[in-house]
Coordinates of C-alpha atoms and ligand atoms in Angstrom, one line a residue:
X25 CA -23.5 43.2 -40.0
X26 CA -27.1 43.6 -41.0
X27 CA -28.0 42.5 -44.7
X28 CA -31.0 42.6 -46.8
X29 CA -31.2 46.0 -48.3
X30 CA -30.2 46.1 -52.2
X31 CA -28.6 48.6 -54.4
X32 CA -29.1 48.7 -58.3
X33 CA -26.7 49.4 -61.1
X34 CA -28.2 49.8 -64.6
X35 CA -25.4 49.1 -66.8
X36 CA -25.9 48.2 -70.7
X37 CA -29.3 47.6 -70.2
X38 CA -29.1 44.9 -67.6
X39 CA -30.2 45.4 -63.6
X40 CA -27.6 44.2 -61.3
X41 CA -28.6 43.8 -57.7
X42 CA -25.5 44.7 -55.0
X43 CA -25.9 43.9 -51.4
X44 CA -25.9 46.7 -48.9
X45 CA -24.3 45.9 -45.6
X46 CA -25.3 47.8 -42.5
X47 CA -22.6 48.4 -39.8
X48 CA -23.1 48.9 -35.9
X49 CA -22.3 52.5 -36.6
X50 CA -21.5 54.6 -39.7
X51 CA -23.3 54.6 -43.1
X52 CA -24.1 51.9 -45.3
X53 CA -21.7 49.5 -47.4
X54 CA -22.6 48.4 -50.8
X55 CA -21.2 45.1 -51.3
X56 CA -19.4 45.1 -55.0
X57 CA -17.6 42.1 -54.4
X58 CA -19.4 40.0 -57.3
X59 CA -19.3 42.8 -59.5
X60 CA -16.7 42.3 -62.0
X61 CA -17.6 38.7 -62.2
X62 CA -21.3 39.7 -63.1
X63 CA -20.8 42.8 -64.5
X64 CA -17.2 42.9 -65.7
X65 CA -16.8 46.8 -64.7
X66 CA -14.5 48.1 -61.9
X67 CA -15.3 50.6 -59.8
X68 CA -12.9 53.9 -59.4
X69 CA -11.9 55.4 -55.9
X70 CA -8.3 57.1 -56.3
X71 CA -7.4 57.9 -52.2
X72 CA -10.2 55.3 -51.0
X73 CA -12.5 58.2 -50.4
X74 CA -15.7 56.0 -50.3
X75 CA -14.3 52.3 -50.5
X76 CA -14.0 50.1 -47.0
X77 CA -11.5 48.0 -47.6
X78 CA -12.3 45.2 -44.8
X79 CA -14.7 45.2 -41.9
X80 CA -13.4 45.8 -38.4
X81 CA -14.7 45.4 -34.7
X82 CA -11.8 47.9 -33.6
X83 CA -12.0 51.5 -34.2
X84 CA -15.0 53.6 -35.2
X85 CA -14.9 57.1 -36.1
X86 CA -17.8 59.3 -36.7
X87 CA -16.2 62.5 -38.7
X88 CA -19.4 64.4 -38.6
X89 CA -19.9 64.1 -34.9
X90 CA -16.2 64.5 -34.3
X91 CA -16.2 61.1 -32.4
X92 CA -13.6 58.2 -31.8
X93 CA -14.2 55.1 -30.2
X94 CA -11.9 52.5 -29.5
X95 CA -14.0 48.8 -29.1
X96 CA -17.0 50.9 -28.8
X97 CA -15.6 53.3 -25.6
X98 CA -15.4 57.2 -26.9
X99 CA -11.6 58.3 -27.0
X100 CA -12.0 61.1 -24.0
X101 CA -13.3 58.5 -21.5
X102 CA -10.3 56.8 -22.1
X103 CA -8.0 59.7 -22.2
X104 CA -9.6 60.7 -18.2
X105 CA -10.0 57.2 -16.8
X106 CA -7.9 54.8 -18.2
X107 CA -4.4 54.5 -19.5
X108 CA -2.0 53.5 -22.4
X109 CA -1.8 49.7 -21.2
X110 CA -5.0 48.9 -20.5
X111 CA -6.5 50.5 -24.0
X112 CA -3.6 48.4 -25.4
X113 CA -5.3 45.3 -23.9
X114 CA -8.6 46.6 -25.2
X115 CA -8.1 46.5 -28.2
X116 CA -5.7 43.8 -28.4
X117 CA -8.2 41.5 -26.9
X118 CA -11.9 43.8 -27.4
X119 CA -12.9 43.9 -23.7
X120 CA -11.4 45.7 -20.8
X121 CA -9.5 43.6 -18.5
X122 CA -10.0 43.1 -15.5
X123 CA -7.3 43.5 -12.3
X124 CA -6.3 39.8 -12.8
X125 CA -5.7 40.3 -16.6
X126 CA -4.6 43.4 -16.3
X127 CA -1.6 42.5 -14.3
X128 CA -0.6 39.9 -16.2
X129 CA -0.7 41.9 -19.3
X130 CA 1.3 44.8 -18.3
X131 CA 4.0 41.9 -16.4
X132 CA 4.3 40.1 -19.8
X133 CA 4.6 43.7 -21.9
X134 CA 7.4 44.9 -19.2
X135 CA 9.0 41.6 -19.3
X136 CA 9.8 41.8 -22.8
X137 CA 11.2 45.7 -23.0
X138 CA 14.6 44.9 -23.6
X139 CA 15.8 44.3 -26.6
X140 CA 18.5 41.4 -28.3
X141 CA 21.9 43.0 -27.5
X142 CA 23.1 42.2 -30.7
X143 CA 20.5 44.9 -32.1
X144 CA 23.0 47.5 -30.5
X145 CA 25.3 47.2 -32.7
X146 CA 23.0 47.4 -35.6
X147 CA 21.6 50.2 -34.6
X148 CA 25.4 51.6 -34.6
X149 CA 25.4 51.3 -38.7
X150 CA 23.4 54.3 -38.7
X151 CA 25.2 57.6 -38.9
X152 CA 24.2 59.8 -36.5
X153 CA 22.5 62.3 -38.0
X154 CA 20.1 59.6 -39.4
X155 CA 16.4 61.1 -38.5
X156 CA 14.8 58.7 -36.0
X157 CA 12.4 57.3 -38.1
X158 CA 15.0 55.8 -40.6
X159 CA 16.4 54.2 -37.8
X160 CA 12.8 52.6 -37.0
X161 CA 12.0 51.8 -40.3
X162 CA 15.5 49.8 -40.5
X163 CA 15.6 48.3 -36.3
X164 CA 11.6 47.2 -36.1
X165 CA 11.8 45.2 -40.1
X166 CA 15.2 44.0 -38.6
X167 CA 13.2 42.4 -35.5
X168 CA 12.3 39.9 -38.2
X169 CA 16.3 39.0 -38.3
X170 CA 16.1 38.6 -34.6
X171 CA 13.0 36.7 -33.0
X172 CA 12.6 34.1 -35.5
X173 CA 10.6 32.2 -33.0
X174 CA 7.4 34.9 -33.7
X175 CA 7.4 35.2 -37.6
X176 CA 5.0 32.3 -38.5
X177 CA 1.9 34.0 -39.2
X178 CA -0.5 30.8 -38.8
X179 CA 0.3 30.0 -35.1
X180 CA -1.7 32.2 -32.9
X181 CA 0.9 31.4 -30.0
X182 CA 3.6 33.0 -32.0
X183 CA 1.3 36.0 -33.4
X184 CA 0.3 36.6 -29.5
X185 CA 4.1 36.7 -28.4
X186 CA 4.8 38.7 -31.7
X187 CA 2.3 41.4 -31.1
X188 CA 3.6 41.8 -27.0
X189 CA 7.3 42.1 -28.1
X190 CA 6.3 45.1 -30.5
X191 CA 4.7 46.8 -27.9
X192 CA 6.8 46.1 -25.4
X193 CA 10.4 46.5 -27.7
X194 CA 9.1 49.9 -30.0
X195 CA 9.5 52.4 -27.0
X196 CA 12.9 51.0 -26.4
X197 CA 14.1 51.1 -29.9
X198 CA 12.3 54.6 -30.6
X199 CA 14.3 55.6 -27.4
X200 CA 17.6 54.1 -28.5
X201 CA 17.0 55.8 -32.1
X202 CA 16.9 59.3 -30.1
X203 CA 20.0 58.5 -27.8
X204 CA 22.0 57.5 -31.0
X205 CA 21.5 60.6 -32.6
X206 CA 22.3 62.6 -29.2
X207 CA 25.6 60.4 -28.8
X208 CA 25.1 59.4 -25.4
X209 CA 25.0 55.8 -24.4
X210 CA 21.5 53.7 -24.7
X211 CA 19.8 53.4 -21.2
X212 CA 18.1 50.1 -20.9
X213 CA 14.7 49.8 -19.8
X214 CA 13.5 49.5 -15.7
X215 CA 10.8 47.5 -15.6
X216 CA 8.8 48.6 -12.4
X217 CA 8.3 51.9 -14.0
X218 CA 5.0 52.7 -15.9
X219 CA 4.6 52.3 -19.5
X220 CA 5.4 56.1 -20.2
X221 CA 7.9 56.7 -17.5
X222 CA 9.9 54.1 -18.5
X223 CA 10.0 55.6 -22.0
X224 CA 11.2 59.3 -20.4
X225 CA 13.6 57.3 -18.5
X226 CA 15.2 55.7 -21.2
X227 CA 14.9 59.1 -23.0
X228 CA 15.9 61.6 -20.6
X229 CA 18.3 60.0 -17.8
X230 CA 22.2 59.6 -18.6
X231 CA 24.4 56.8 -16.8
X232 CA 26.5 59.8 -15.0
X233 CA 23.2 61.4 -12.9
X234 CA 20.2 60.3 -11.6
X235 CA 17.1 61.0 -13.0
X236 CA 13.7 61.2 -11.2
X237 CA 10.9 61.1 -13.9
X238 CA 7.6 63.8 -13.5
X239 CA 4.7 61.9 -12.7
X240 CA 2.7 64.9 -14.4
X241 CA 5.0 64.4 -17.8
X242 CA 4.6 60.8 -17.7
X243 CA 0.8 61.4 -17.7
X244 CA 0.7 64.0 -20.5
X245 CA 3.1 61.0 -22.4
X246 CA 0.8 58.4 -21.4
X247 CA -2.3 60.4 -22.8
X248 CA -0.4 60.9 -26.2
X249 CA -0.2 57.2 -26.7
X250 CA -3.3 57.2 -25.9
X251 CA -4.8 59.2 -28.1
X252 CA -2.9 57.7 -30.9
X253 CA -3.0 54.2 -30.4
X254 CA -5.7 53.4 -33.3
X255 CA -7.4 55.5 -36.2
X256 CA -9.4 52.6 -38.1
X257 CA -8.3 52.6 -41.6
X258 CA -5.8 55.3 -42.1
X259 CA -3.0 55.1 -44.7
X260 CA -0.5 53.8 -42.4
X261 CA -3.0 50.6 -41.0
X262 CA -4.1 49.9 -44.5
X263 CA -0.3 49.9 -45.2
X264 CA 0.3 47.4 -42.2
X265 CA -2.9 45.5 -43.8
X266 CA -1.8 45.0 -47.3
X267 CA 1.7 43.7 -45.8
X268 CA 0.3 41.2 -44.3
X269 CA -2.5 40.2 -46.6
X270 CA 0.8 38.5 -48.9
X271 CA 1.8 36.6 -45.8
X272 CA 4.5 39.0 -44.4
X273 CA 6.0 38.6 -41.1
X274 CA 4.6 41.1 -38.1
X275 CA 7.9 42.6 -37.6
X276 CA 7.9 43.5 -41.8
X277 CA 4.2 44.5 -41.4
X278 CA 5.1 47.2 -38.5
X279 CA 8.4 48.4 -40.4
X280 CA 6.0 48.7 -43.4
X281 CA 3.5 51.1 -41.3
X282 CA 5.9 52.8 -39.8
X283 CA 7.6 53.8 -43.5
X284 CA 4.0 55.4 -44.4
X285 CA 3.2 57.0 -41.0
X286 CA 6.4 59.6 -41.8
X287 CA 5.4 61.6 -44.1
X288 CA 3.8 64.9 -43.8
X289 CA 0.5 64.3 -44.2
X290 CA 0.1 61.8 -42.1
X291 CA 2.1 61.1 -38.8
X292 CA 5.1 63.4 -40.2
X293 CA 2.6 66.2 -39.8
X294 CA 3.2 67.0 -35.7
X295 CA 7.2 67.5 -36.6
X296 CA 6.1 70.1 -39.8
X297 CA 3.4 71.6 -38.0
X298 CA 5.9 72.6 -35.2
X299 CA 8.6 73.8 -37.9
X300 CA 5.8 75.6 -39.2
X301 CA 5.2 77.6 -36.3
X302 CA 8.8 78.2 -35.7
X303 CA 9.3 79.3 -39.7
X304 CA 5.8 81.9 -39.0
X305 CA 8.2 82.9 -35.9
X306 CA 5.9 85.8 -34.9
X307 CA 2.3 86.3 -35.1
X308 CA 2.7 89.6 -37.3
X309 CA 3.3 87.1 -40.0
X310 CA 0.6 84.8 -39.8
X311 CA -1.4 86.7 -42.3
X312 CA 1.4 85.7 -44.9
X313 CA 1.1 82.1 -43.9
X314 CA -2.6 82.0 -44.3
X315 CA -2.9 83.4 -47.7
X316 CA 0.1 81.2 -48.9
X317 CA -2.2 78.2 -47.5
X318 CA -5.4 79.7 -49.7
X319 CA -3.4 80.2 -52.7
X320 CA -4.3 77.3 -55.2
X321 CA -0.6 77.6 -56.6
X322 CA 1.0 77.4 -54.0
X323 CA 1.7 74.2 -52.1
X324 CA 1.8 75.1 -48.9
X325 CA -0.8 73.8 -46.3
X326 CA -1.1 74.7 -42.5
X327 CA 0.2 71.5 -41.0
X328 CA -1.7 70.3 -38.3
X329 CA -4.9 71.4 -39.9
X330 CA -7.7 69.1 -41.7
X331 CA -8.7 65.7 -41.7
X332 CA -9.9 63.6 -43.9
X333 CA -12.7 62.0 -42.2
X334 CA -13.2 64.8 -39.2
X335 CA -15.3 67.5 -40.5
X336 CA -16.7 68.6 -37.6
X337 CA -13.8 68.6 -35.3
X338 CA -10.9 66.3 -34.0
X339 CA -11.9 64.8 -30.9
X340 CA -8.2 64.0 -30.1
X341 CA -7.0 67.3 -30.7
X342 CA -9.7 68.6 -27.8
X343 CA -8.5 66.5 -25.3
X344 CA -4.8 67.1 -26.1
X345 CA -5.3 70.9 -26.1
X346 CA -6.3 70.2 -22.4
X347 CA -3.2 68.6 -22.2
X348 CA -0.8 71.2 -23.4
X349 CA -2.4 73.9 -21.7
X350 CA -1.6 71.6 -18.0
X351 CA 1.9 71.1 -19.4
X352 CA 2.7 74.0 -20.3
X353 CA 1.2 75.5 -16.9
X354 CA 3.2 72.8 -15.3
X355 CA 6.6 73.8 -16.8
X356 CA 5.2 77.5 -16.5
X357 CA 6.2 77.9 -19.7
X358 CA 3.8 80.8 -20.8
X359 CA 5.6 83.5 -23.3
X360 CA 6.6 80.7 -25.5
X361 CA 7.1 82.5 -29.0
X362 CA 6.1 79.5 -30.6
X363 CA 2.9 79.0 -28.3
X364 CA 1.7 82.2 -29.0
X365 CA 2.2 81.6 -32.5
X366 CA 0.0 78.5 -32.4
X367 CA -2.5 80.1 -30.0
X368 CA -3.2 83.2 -32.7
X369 CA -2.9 80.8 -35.6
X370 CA -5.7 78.5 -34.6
X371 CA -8.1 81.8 -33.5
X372 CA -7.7 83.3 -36.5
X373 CA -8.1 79.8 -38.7
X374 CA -10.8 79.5 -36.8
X375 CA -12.1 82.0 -37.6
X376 CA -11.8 82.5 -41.2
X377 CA -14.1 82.0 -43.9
X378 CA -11.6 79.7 -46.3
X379 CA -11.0 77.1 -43.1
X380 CA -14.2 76.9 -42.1
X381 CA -15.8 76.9 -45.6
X382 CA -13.7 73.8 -46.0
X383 CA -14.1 72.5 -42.4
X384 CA -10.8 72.6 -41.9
X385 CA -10.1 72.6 -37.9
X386 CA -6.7 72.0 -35.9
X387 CA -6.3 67.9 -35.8
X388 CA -4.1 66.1 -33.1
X389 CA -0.5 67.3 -34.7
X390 CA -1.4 70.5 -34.3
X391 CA -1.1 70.2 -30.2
X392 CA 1.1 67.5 -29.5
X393 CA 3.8 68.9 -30.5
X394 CA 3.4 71.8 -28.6
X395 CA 3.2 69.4 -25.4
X396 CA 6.3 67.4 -26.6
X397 CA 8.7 69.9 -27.4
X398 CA 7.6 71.0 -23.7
X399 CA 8.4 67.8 -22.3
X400 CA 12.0 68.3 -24.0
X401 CA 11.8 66.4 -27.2
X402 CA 14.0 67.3 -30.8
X403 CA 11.0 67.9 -33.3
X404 CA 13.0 64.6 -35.2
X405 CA 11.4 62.6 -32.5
X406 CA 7.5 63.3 -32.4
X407 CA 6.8 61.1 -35.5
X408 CA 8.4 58.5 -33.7
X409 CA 6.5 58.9 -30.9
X410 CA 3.2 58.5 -32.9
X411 CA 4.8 54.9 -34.3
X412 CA 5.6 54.0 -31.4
X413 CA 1.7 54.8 -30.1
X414 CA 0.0 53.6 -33.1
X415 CA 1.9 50.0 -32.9
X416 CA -0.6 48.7 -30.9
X417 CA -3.3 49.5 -33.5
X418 CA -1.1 48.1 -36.1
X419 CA -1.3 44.7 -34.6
X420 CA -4.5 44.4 -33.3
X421 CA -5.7 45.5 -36.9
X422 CA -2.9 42.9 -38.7
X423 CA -4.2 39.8 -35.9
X424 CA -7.8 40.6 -36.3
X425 CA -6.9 40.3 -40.3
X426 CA -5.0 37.4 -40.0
X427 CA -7.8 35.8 -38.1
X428 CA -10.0 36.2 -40.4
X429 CA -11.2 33.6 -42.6
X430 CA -12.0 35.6 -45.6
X431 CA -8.4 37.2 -45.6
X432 CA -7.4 37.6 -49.7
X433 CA -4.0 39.0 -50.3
X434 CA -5.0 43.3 -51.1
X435 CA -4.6 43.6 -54.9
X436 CA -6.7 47.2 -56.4
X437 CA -7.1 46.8 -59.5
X438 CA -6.6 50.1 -62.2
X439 CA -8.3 52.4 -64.4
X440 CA -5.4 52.1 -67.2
X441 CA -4.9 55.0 -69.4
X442 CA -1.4 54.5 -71.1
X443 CA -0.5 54.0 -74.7
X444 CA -2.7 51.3 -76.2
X445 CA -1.2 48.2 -77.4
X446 CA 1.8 48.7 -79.9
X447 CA 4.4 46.4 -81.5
X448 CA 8.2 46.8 -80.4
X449 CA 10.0 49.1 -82.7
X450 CA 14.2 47.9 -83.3
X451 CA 16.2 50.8 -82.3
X452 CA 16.9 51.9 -85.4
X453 CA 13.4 52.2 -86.3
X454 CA 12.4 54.6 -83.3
Ligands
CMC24 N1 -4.2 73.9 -45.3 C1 -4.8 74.5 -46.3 N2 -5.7 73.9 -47.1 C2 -6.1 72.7 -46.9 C3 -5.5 71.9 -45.8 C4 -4.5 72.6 -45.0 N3 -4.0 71.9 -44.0 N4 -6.0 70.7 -45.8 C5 -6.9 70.6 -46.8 N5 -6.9 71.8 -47.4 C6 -7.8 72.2 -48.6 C7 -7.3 71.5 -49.9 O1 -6.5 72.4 -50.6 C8 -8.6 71.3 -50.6 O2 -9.0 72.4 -51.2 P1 -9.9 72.4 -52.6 O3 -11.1 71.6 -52.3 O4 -10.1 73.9 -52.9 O5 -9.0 71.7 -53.6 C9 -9.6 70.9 -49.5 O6 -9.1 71.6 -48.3 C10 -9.7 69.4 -49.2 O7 -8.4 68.9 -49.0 P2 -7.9 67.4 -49.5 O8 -6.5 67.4 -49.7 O9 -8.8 67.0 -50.6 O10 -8.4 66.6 -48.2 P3 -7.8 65.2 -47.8 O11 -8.9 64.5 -47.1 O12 -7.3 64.5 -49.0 O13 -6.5 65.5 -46.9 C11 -5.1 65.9 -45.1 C12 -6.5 65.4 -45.5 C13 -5.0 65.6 -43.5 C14 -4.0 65.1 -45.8 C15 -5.0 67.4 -45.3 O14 -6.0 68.2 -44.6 C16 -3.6 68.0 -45.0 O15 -2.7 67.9 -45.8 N6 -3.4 68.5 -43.7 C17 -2.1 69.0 -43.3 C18 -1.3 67.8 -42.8 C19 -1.8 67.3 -41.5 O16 -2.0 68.0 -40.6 N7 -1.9 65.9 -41.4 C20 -2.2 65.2 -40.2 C21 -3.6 64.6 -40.2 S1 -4.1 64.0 -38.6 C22 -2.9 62.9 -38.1 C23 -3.0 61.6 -38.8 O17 -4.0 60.9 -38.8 O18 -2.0 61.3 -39.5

């Protein structure tokens, strides 16, 4: 982090220098640390639309340029050569590993897939009909109740072991979640399956058949963790962030991210965009559905559309439209009403002047979906699937956090504008 440029604030006649910070990549950070001690003024960003809340060696994203990198590699290189356990390890660790590290990584992720039997019958508290991500919310904070031995924060031994049993135990609870709600019997994990197969396995097969997982669906799954594994500073990271900035266990820190990651604008969005091409049902009535979406008083909004830091185009939604057209080809699924609604709805978007006026393009939710619901899954169980993806950026993000010295418990502060002070009135009085 280059310093040694200077921004100045004029404020009641007084000059106040401000650092500015340069990054690797990305525009520069004016430092405002010192400035309520020197200055005694806050400064005022509702939604963090210009404030960095912490610097970070992880994810970069360039909106403009509609590019993602992961520890400096761009997302689609990953998404062609590499694979959901070895970007795990990269950012995890920083580097790629090689073979050596590699296979010890994936053999201590895949040793730790199964879960504490007593967690069965927790999960059996649930109704149901519960949605899946209620259940996660409730099983990963509960992991805390569980593996006592990986909840204190300052040992780095613990936060190691912590960080493989969420990525190796999510899949399996996201999985048991799905098979609760279906009433069939939780499959345990098989260990000398892939990442992603073993998820589809524990998904898909039932005690009373075999089941023989499709090495061209495990792919497609393993290229959807992928592309979701980390997003910098979203809401649900800077959720996982603030969690732990007080000190909170990992297990509370996930449950925590995975709370904010459901709703609709953020990961929530692939199950509404989906329920929004199904409610459109034919493409006769997109026109309804776009003008709806234009129509300041109206609250509707074309799920799986816009971004707030892509402006230019989603990078991930590129290479998972690549994706869902060799699924679908695969399954030769082709006259898919709810395909050919999407299909129409993102030329015409396209191609209007309201969405592109407002560079508004289709982002990742908008095809993985279509490549999920494909693959068989209830729409109740794509958010999931992004928690269960994006864990691994949760904890690299919370570890590097930890690990850092400078590591202040996350308090904003406000820009009060209630009733000034006033004196207690006895009931009588009011
Ligand atoms: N449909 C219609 N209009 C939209 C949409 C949309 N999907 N998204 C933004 N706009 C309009 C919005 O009304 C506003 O118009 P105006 O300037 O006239 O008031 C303008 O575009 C800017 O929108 P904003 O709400 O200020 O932008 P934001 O950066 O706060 O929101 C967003 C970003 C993703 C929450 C939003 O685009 C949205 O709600 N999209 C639909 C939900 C969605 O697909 N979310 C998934 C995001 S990608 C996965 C993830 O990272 O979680």
């Amino acid at each position: 982090m280059a310093e040694g440029k200077t921004a100045k604030l004029q404020l009641g006649g007084k000059d106040f220098d401000l650092a500015v910070l340069s990054p690797t990549a990305g525009p520069d950070v004016i430092d405002i640390r010192k400035l309520y001690g020197e200055a005694g003024v806050f400064t005022y960003d509702p939604g963090f639309t210009s404030t960095a809340s912490c610097d970070s060696t992880i994810t970069y994203i360039d909106g403009d340029k509609g590019e993602l990198w992961y520890r400096g590699y761009p997302i689609e290189q990953l998404a062609e050569h590499s694979h959901y356990l070895e970007v795990c390890y990269l950012l995890l660790y920083g580097e790629l590993p090689n073979r050596d590290q590699l296979v010890d990584f994936e053999t201590r992720v895949t040793r730790h897939t199964m879960v504490h039997e007593q967690m069965h019958y927790f999960f059996r508290g649930f109704r149901r009909d519960s949605h899946p991500m209620a259940t996660m919310v409730g099983v990963v904070g509960a992991m805390s109740a569980f593996y006592h031995d990986s909840i204190d924060i300052n040992d780095p031994v613990q936060r190691e072991i912590a960080s493989i049993r969420l990525i190796a135990k999510v899949p399996t609870i996201a999985a048991m979640a799905y098979k609760y709600s279906l009433g069939q019997p939780f499959v345990y994990p098989r260990n000398e399956l892939d990442y992603a197969s073993n998820f589809l396995h524990m998904c898909f097969s039932v005690p009373a058949e075999p089941y023989q997982v499709d090495p061209a669906l495990a792919r497609a799954m393993d290229r959807i963790f992928t592309l979701h594994a980390d997003h910098e500073q979203n809401a649900s990271t800077s959720t996982v962030r603030l969690a732990g900035s007080s000190g909170a266990n990992p297990f509370a820190c996930i449950a925590a991210g995975i709370a904010c990651l459901w709703g609709p604008a953020h990961g929530g969005a692939n199950q509404a965009c989906l329920e929004m091409l199904r409610q459109i049902g034919t493409v006769d009535r997109i026109p309804e559905f776009l003008a709806r979406a234009k129509d300041k008083n109206d609250p509707f909004r074309l799920m799986g559309f816009g971004h707030r830091v892509y402006k230019n185009f989603d990078p991930r939604a590129k290479v998972m439209k690549e994706s869902a057209d060799e699924v679908l080809d695969l399954l030769g699924i082709h006259n898919n009403p709810t395909l050919q609604v999407a299909k129409e709805l993102e030329r015409i978007a396209l191609e209007d002047e309201y969405f592109v006026a407002k560079k508004l393009y289709p982002n990742v939710d908008f095809y993985s979906g279509i490549i999920l619901e494909a693959i068989g899954f209830p729409t109740s169980m794509f958010t999931p699937i992004f928690a269960l993806s994006r864990t691994v950026g949760w904890i690299s993000q919370w570890k590097e956090m930890i690990a850092d010295p400078q590591n202040k418990i996350g308090r904003p502060r406000q820009l009060y504008v209630g009733a000034p002070r006033r004196d207690y009135k006895p009931l009588d009085a009011r």
